[in-house]
mmCIF file of C-alpha atoms in Angstrom:
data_model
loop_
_atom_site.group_PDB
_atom_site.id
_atom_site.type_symbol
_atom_site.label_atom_id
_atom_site.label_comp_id
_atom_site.label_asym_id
_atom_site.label_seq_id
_atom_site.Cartn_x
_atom_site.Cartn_y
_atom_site.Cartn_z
ATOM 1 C CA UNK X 409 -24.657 -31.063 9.737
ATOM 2 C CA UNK X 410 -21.251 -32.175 10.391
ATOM 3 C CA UNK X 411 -18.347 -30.481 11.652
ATOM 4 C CA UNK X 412 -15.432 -29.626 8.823
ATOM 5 C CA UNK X 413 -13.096 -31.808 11.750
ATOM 6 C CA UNK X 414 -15.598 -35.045 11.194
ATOM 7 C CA UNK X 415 -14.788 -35.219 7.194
ATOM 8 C CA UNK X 416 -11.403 -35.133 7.670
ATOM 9 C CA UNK X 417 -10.281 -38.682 7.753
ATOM 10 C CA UNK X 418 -6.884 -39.395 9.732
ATOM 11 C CA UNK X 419 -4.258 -42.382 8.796
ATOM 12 C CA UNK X 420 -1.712 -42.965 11.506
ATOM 13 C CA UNK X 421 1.531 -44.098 10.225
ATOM 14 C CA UNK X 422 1.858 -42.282 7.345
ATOM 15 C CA UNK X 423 3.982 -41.690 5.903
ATOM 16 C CA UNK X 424 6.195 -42.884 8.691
ATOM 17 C CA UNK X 425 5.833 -44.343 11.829
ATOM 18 C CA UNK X 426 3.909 -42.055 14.138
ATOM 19 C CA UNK X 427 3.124 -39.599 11.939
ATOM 20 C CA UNK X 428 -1.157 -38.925 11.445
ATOM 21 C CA UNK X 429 -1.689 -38.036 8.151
ATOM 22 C CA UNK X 430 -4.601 -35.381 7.729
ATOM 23 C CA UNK X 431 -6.540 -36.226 4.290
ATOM 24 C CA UNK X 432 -7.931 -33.266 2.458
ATOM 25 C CA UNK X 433 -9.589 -35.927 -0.014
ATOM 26 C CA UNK X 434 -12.369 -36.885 2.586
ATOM 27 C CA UNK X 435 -13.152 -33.675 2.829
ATOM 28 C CA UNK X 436 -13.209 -32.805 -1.057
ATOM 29 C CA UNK X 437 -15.741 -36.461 -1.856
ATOM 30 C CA UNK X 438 -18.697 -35.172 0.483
ATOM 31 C CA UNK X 439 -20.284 -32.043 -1.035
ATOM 32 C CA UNK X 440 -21.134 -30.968 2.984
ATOM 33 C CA UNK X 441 -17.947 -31.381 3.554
ATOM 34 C CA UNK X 442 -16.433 -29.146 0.721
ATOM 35 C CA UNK X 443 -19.129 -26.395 1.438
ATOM 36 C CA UNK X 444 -18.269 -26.408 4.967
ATOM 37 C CA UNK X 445 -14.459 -26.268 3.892
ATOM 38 C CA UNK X 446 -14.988 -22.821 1.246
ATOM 39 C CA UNK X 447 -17.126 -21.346 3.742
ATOM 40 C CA UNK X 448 -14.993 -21.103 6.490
ATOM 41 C CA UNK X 449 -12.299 -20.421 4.513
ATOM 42 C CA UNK X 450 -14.077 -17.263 2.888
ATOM 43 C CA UNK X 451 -15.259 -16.674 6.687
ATOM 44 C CA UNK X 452 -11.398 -15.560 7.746
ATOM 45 C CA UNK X 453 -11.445 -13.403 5.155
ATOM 46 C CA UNK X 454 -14.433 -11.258 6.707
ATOM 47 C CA UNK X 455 -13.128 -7.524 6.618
ATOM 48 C CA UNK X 456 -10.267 -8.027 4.723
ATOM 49 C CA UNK X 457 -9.630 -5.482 1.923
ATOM 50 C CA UNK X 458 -8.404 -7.967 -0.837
ATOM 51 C CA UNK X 459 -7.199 -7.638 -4.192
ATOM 52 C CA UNK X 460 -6.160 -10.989 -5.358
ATOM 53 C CA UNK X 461 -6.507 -14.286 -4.099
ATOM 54 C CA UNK X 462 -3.490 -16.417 -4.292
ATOM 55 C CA UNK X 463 -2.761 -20.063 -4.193
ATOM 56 C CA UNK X 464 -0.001 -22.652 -4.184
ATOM 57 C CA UNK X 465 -0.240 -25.670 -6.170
ATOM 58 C CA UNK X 466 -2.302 -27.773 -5.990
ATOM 59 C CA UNK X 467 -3.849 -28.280 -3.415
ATOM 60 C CA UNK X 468 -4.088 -24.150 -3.098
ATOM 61 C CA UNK X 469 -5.766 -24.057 -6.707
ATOM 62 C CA UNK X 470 -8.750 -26.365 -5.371
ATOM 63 C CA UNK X 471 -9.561 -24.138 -1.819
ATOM 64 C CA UNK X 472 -8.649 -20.926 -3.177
ATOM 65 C CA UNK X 473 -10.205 -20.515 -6.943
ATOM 66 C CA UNK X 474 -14.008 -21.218 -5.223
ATOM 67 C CA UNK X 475 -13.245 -18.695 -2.846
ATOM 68 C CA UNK X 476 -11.855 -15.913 -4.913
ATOM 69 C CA UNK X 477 -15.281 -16.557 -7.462
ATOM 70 C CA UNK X 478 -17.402 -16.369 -4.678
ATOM 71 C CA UNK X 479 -15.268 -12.473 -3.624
ATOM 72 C CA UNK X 480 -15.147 -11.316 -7.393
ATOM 73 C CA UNK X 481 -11.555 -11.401 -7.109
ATOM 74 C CA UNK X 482 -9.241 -12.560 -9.448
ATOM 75 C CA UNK X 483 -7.071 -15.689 -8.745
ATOM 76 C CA UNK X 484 -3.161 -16.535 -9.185
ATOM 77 C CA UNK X 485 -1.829 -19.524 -9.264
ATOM 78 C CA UNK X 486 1.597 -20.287 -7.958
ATOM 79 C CA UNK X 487 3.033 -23.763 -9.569
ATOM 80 C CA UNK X 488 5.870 -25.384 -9.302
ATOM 81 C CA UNK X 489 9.299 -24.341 -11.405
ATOM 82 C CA UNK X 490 8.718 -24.770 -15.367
ATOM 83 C CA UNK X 491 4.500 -24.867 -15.713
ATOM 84 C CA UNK X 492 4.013 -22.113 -16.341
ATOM 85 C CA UNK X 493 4.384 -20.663 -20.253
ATOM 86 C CA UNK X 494 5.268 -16.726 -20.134
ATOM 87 C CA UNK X 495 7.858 -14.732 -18.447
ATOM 88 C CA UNK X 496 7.913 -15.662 -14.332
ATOM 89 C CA UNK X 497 9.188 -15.033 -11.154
ATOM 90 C CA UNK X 498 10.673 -17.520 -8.659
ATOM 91 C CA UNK X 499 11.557 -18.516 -4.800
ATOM 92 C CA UNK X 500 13.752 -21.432 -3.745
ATOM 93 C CA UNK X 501 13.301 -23.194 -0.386
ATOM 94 C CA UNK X 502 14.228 -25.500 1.585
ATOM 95 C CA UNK X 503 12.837 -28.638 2.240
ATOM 96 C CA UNK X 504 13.746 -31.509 4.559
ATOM 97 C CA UNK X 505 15.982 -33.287 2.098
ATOM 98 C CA UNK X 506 17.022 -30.904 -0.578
ATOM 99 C CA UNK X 507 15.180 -27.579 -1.831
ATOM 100 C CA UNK X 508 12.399 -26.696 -4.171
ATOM 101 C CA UNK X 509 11.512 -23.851 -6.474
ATOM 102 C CA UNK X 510 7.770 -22.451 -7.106
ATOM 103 C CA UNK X 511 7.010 -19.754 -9.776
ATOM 104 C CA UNK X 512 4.435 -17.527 -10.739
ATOM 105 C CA UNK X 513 3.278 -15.035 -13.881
ATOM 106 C CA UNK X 514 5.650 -11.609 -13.776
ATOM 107 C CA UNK X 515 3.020 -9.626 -14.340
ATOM 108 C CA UNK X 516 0.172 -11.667 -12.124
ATOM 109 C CA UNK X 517 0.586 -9.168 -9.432
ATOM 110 C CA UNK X 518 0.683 -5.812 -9.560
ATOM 111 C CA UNK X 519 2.433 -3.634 -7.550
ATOM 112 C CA UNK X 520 0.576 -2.165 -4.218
ATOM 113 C CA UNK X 521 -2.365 -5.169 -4.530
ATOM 114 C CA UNK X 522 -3.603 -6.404 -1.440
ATOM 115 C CA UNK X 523 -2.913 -10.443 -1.462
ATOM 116 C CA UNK X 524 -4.536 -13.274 0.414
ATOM 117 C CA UNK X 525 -2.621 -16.555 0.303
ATOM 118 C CA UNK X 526 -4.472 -20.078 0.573
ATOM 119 C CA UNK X 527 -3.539 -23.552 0.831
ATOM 120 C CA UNK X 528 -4.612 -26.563 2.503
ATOM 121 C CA UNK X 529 -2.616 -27.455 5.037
ATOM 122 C CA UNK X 530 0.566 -25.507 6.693
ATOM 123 C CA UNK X 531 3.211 -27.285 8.450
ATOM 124 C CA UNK X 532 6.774 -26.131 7.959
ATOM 125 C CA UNK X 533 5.335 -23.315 6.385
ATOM 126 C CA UNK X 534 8.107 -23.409 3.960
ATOM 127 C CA UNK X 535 6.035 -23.568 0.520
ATOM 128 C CA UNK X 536 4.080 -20.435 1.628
ATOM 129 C CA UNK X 537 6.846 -18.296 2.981
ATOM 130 C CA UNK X 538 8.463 -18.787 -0.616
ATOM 131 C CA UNK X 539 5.136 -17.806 -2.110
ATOM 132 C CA UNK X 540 4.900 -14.117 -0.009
ATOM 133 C CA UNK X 541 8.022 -13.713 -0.723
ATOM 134 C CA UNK X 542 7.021 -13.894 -4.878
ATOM 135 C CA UNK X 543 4.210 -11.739 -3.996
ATOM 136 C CA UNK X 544 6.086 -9.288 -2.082
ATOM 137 C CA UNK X 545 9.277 -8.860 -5.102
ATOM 138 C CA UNK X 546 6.317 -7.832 -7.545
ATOM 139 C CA UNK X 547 5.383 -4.804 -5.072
ATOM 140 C CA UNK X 548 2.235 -6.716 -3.687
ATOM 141 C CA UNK X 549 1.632 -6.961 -0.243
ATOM 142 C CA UNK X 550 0.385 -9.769 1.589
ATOM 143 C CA UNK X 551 -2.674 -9.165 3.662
ATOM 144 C CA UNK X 552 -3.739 -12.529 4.936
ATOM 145 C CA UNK X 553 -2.466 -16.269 4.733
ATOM 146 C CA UNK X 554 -5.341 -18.652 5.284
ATOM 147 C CA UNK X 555 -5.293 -22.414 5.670
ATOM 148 C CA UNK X 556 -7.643 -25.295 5.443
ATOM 149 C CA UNK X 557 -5.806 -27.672 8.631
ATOM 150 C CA UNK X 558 -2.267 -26.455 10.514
ATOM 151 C CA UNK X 559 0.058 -28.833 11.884
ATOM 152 C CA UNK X 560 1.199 -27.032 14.850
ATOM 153 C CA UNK X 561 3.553 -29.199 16.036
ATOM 154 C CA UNK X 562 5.825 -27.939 12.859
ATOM 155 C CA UNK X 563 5.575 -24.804 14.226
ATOM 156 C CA UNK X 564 5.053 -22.853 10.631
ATOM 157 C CA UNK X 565 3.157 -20.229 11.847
ATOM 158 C CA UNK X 566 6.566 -19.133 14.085
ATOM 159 C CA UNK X 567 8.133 -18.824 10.136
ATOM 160 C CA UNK X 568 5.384 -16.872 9.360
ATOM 161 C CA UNK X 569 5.035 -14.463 11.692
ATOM 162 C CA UNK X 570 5.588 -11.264 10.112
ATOM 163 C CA UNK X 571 1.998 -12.125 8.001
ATOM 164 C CA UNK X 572 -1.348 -12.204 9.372
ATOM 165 C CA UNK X 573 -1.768 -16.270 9.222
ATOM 166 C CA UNK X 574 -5.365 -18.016 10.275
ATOM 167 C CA UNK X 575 -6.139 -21.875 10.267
ATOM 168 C CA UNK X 576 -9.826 -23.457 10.114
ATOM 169 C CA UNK X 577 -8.590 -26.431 11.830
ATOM 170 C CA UNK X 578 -5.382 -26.825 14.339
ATOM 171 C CA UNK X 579 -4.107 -29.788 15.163
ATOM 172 C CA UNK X 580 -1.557 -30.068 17.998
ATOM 173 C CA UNK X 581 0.838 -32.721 17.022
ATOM 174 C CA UNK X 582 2.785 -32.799 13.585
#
């Protein structure tokens, strides 16, 4: 079997000049690959005490729902301002041009659960920060942040670093 690195499929020069561009979608067309991919995933989670599973759309929803069936935990989805239909709580942040605003369910979280966050990829680590920060204005407390790939070269872990953050795959550059 392949490692998770081989299905990842890397396009330089996008979506600028210099820039590789990781693709998540390589890894989600070959069923090895997206086994490999939930595994691992679920493997930084090993002697965690976890509540809830969190994730931020959408590329969160598709890592972290498999992973929070396989636990028996339930699973929280954190979308972007005005998808979801009851009563919410929000986080604004910035971006690189401009700012952004992500939501989730008032009552998702309860307070004193024990969260673990999941996306895809982290680079700024903007997105995610915004997210613990929803969590953490319900009363829950963020246990773990997890991610499929890391962009270390954006340096969002150094954002991060008041939360336990882990990466399957680090890649130096940005």
């Amino acid at each position: 079997m392949k490692k998770l690195e081989e299905y990842v499929r890397s396009i330089p020069d996008f979506p600028e000049p210099g820039i590789i561009f990781r693709d998540v979608t390589s890894i989600l067309l070959d069923a090895d690959g997206l086994q490999l991919a939930i595994d691992a995933l679920q493997d930084l989670l090993k002697g965690v005490d976890v509540d809830v599973i969190a994730g931020t759309e959408s590329r969160g929803f598709i890592f972290g729902v498999p992973v929070a069936y396989n636990l028996h935990k339930p699973f929280v989805p954190i979308r972007k301002k005005g998808k979801l239909p009851c009563e919410t709580v929000s986080q604004t942040y910035d971006l690189e041009y401009g700012s952004a605003e992500i939501e989730m369910h008032k009552d998702a979280i309860l307070p004193g659960q024990k969260v673990v966050l999941i996306d895809d990829l982290i680079a700024t680590g903007g997105t995610i920060e915004a997210a613990a920060k929803l969590v953490e204005s319900l009363g829950g407390q963020v246990v773990k942040i997890i991610f499929l790939m890391e962009l270390a070269g954006l340096k969002g872990r150094e954002r991060l670093e008041n939360y336990d953050v882990a990466s399957v795959i680090c890649y130096e550059g940005k």
